[in-house]
Coordinates of C-alpha atoms in Angstrom, one line a residue:
X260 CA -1.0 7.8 22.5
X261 CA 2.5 5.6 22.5
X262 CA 0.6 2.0 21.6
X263 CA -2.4 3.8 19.1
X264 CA -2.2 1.8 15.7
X265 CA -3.0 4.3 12.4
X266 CA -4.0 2.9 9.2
X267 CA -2.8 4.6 5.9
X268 CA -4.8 4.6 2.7
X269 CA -3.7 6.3 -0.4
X270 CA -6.8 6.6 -2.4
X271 CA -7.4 7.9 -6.0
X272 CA -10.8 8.7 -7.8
X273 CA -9.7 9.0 -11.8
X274 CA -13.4 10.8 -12.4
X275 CA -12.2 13.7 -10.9
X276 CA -11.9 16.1 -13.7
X277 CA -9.4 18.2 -11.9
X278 CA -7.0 15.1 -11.1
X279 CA -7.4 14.1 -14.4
X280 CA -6.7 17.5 -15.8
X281 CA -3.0 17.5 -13.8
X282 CA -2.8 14.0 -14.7
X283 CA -2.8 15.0 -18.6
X284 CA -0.5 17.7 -18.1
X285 CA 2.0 15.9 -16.0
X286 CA 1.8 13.7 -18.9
X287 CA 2.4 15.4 -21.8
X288 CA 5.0 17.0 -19.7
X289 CA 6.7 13.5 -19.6
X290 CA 5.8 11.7 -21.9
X291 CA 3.7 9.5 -20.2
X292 CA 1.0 7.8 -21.6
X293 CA -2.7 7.4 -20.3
X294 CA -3.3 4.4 -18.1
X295 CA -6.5 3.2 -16.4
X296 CA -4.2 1.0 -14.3
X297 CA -3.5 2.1 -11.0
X298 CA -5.7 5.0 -10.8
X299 CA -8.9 3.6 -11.2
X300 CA -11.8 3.6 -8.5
X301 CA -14.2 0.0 -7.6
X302 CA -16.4 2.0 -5.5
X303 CA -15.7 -0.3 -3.0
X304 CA -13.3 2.2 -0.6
X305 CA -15.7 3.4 1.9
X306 CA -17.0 -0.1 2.3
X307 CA -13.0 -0.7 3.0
X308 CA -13.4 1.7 5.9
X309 CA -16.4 0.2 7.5
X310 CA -14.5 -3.3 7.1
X311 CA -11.5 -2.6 8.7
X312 CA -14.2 -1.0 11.9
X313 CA -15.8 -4.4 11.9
X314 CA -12.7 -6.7 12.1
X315 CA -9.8 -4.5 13.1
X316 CA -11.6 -2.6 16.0
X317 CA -8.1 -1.7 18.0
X318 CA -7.3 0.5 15.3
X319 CA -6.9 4.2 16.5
X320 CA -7.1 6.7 13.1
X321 CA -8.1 5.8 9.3
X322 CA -5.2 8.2 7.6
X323 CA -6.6 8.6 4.1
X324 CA -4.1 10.2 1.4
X325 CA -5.3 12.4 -1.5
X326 CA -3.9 14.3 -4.1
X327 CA -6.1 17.2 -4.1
X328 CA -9.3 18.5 -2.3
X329 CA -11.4 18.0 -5.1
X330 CA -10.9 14.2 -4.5
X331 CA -12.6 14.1 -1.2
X332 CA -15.6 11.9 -0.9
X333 CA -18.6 12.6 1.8
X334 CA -18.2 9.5 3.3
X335 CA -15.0 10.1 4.8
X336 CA -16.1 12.7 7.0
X337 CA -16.4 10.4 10.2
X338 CA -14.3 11.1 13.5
X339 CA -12.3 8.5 13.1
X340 CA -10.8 9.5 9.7
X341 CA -8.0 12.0 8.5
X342 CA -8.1 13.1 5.3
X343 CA -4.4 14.6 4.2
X344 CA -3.4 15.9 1.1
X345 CA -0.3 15.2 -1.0
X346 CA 1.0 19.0 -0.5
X347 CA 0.8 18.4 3.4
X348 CA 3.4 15.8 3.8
X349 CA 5.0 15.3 0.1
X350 CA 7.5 18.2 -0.6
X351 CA 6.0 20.8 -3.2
X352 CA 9.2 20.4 -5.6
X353 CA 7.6 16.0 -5.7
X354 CA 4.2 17.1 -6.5
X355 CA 2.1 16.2 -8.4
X356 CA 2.8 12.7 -7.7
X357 CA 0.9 9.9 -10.0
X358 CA 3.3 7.2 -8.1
X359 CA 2.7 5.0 -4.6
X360 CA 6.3 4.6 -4.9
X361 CA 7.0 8.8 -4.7
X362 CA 3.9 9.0 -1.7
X363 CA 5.7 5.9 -0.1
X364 CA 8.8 8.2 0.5
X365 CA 7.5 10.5 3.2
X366 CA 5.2 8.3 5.4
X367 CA 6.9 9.6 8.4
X368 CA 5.9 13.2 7.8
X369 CA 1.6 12.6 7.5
X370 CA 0.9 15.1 10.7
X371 CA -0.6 13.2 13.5
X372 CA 0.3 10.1 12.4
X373 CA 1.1 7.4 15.5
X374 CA 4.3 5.6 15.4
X375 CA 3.5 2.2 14.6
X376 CA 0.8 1.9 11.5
X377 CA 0.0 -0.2 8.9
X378 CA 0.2 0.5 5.5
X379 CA -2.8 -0.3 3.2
X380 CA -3.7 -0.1 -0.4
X381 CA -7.1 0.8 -1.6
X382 CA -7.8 -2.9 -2.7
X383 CA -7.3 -4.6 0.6
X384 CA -9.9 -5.7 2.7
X385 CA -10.1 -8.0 5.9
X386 CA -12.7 -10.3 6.0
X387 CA -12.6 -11.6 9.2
X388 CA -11.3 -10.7 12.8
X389 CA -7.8 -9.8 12.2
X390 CA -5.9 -9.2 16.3
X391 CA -3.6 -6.3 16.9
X392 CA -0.6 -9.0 17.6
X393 CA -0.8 -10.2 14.1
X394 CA 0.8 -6.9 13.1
X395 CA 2.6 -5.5 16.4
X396 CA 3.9 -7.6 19.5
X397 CA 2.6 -6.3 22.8
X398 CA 6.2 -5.8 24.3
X399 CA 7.7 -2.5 23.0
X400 CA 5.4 -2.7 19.9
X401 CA 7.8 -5.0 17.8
X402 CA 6.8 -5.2 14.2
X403 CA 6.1 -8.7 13.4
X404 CA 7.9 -10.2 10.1
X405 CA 5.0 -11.8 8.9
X406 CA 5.1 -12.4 5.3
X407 CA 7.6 -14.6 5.0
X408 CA 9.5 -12.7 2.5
X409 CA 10.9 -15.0 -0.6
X410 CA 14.1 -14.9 -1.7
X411 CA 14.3 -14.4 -5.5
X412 CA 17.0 -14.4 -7.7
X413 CA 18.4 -11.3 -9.4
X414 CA 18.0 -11.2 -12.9
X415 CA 19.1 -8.3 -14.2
X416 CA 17.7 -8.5 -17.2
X417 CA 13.9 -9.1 -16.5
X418 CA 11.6 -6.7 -17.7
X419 CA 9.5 -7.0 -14.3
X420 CA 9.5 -3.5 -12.9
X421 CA 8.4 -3.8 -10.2
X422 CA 11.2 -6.7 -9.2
X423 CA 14.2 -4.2 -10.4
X424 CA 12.0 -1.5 -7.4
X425 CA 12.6 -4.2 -4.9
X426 CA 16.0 -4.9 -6.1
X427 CA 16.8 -1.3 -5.9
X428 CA 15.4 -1.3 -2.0
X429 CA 17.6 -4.1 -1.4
X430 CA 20.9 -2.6 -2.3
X431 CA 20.4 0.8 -0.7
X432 CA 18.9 -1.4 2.7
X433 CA 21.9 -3.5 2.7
X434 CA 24.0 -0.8 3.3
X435 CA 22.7 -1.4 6.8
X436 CA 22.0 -5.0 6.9
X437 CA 25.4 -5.6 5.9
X438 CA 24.1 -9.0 4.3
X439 CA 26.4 -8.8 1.0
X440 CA 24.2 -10.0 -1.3
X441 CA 23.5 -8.9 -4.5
X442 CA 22.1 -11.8 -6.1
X443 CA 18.9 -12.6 -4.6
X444 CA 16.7 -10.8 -2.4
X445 CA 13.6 -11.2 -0.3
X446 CA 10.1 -10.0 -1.9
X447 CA 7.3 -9.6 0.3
X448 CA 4.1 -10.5 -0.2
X449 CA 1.4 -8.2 -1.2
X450 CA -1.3 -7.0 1.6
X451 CA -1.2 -4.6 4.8
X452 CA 2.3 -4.3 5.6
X453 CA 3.3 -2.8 9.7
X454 CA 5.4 0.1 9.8
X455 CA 7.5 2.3 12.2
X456 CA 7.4 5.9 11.4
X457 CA 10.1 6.6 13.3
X458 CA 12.5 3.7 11.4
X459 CA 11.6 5.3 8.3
X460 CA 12.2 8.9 9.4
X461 CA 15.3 7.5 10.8
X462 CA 17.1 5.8 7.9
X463 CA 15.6 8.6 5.1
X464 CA 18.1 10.9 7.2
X465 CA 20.2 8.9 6.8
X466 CA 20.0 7.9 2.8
X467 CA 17.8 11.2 1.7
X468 CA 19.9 12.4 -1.0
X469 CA 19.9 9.6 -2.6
X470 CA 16.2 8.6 -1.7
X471 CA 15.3 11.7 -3.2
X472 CA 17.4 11.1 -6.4
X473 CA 15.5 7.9 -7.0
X474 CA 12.0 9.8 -7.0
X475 CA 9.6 10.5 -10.0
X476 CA 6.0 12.3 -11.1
X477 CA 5.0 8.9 -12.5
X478 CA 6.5 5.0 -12.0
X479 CA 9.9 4.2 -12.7
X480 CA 12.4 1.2 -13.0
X481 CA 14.8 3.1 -10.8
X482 CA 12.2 3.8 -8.2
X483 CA 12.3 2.8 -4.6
X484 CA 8.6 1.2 -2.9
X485 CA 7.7 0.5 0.6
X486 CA 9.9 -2.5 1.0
X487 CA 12.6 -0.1 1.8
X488 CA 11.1 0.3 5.1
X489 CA 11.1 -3.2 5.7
X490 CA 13.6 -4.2 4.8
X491 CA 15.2 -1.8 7.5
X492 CA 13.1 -3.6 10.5
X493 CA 14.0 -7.1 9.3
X494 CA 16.6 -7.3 12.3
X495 CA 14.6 -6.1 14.9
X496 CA 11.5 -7.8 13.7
X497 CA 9.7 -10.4 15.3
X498 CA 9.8 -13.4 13.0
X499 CA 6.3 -15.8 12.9
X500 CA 4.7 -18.4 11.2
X501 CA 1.4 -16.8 12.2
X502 CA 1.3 -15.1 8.7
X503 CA -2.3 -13.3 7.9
X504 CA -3.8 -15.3 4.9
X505 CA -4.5 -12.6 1.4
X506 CA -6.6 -13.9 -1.0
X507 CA -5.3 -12.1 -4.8
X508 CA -7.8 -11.5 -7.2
X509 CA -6.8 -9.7 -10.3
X510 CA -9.3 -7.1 -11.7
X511 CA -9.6 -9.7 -14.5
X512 CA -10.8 -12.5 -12.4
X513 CA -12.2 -15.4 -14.0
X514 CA -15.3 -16.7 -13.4
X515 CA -13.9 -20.0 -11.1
X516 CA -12.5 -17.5 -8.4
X517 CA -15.6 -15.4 -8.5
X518 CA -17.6 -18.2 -7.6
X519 CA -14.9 -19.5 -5.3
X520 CA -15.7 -16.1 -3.3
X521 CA -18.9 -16.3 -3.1
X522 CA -18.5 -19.8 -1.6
X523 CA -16.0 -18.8 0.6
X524 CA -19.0 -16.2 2.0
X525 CA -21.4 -19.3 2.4
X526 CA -18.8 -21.6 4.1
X527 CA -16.9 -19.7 5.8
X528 CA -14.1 -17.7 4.9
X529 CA -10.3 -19.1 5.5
X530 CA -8.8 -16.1 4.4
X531 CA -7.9 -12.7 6.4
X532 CA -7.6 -9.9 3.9
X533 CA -8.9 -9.9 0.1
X534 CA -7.1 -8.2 -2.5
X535 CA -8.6 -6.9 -5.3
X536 CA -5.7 -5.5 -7.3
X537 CA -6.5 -3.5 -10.7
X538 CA -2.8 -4.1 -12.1
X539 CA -5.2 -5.1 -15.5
X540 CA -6.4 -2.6 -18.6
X541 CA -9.7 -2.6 -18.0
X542 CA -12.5 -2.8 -20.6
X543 CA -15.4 -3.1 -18.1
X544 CA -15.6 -4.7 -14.1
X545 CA -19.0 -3.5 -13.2
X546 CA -19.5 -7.0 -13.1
X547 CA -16.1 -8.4 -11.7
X548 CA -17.0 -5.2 -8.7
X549 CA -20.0 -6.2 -7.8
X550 CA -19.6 -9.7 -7.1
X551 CA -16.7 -8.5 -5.2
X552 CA -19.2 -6.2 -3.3
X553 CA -21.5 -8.9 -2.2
X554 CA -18.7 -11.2 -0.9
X555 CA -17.5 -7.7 1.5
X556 CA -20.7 -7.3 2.7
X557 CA -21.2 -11.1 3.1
X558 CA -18.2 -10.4 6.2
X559 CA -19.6 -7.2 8.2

């Protein structure tokens, strides 16, 4: 239907031996060393599924992206949930593809995917009642601007990867915008993010070539991300103050912001999504996870 809001989910399990096996030869293809970062599972996604039921009950269909069958998990055989594999919408020549930033690229072509969705990681999780219009204004579905992007300064000599990604949306976006800046640029903020499928369809027409130029097996400096595609609906956006609040916790947390969780589950929580981002080396999280666990389940 016109006004059904998806949800996309790339997900990775790195105990799959069979996505660790194309992993390794990708690698050794490239050059590429081993990483635990990135590709690393909490055991917390399906628990991500049943908390985005609880508190964002308009949402239509649960897309969930995987690289390979093999990566499928029981639990995500519900009706709500579509399971799609990298070779269905990512073009064979890109695959395999170890990057967010390469699956990021073709959005618009998941089949069956509704118009206006919202783009999730696999560490975000609301914890509270989270209302449609906090994403997508009633009247002709505007995307609302919501995260208050910040303006930073280009430095072009930081060693901040992902910062010289954003800067390389910005230049390519502002081709459109027609803002004329190339010294600073707005960075968003990390959490659920709304999306058109049809803006992004619409403006990789228009900049493929050199979209497709920009794409890699594994992460890149010269890389474009998501923000592309927001970057391209800043004009038409509706602009608010009404910002959903996302609490970061690194995969590394210390002990105070543990404990401030668990609180948080006592007292109430004044937060709407928790982000449990794994951009650490891990030694060992069982620990880190499962306090994390007890907070989610604190919420449903």
């Amino acid at each position: 239907m016109m006004n059904d809001i998806d949800v996309v989910i790339p997900m990775v399990f790195q105990a799959d031996e069979n996505w660790k096996k194309a992993y390794l030869e990708a690698a050794r293809r490239e050059g590429q060393p081993w990483s635990e970062c990135r590709y690393r599972s909490t055991g917390l996604e399906a628990l991500q599924l049943d908390l985005i039921r609880k508190h964002m009950p308009w949402v239509n269909r649960i897309f969930i992206l995987l690289a390979m069958p093999s990566q499928r998990r029981d639990w995500m055989m519900q009706p709500n949930v579509v399971v799609v594999y990298h070779d269905q919408f990512i073009p064979k020549e890109y695959c395999p593809a170890f990057s967010s930033y390469t699956i990021e690229m073709f959005l618009h072509r998941i089949p069956g995917l509704s118009d206006n969705f919202i783009y999730f990681n696999d560490d975000m999780f609301p914890v509270r009642y989270v209302p449609r219009q906090t994403f997508f204004r009633p009247c002709h579905e505007v995307l609302n601007a919501v995260y208050h992007p910040v303006l930073i300064e280009h430095n072009p000599n930081t060693n901040n990867s992902f910062w010289k990604v954003c800067y390389n949306n910005w230049i390519l976006a502002d081709r459109v915008l027609g803002i004329g800046s190339t010294n600073a640029y707005p960075l968003f903020g990390h959490g659920p993010n709304p999306m058109s499928r049809s803006t992004i369809e619409r403006y990789f027409c228009f900049y493929e070539s050199e979209i497709k130029s920009r794409l890699s097996t594994f992460r890149r400096d010269y890389n474009l991300c998501q923000y592309l595609w927001l970057y391209y609906e800043l004009p038409y956006a509706f602009i608010t103050s009404d910002a959903p609040q996302t609490k970061y916790i690194s995969n590394k947390a210390n002990a105070s912001l543990l404990r401030f969780l668990l609180l948080s589950a006592r007292d109430g929580v004044d937060f709407d999504f928790l982000c449990y981002n794994d951009n650490n080396p891990l030694t060992d999280d069982m620990e880190e996870s499962a306090v994390i666990r007890e907070f989610l389940l604190s919420t449903l």
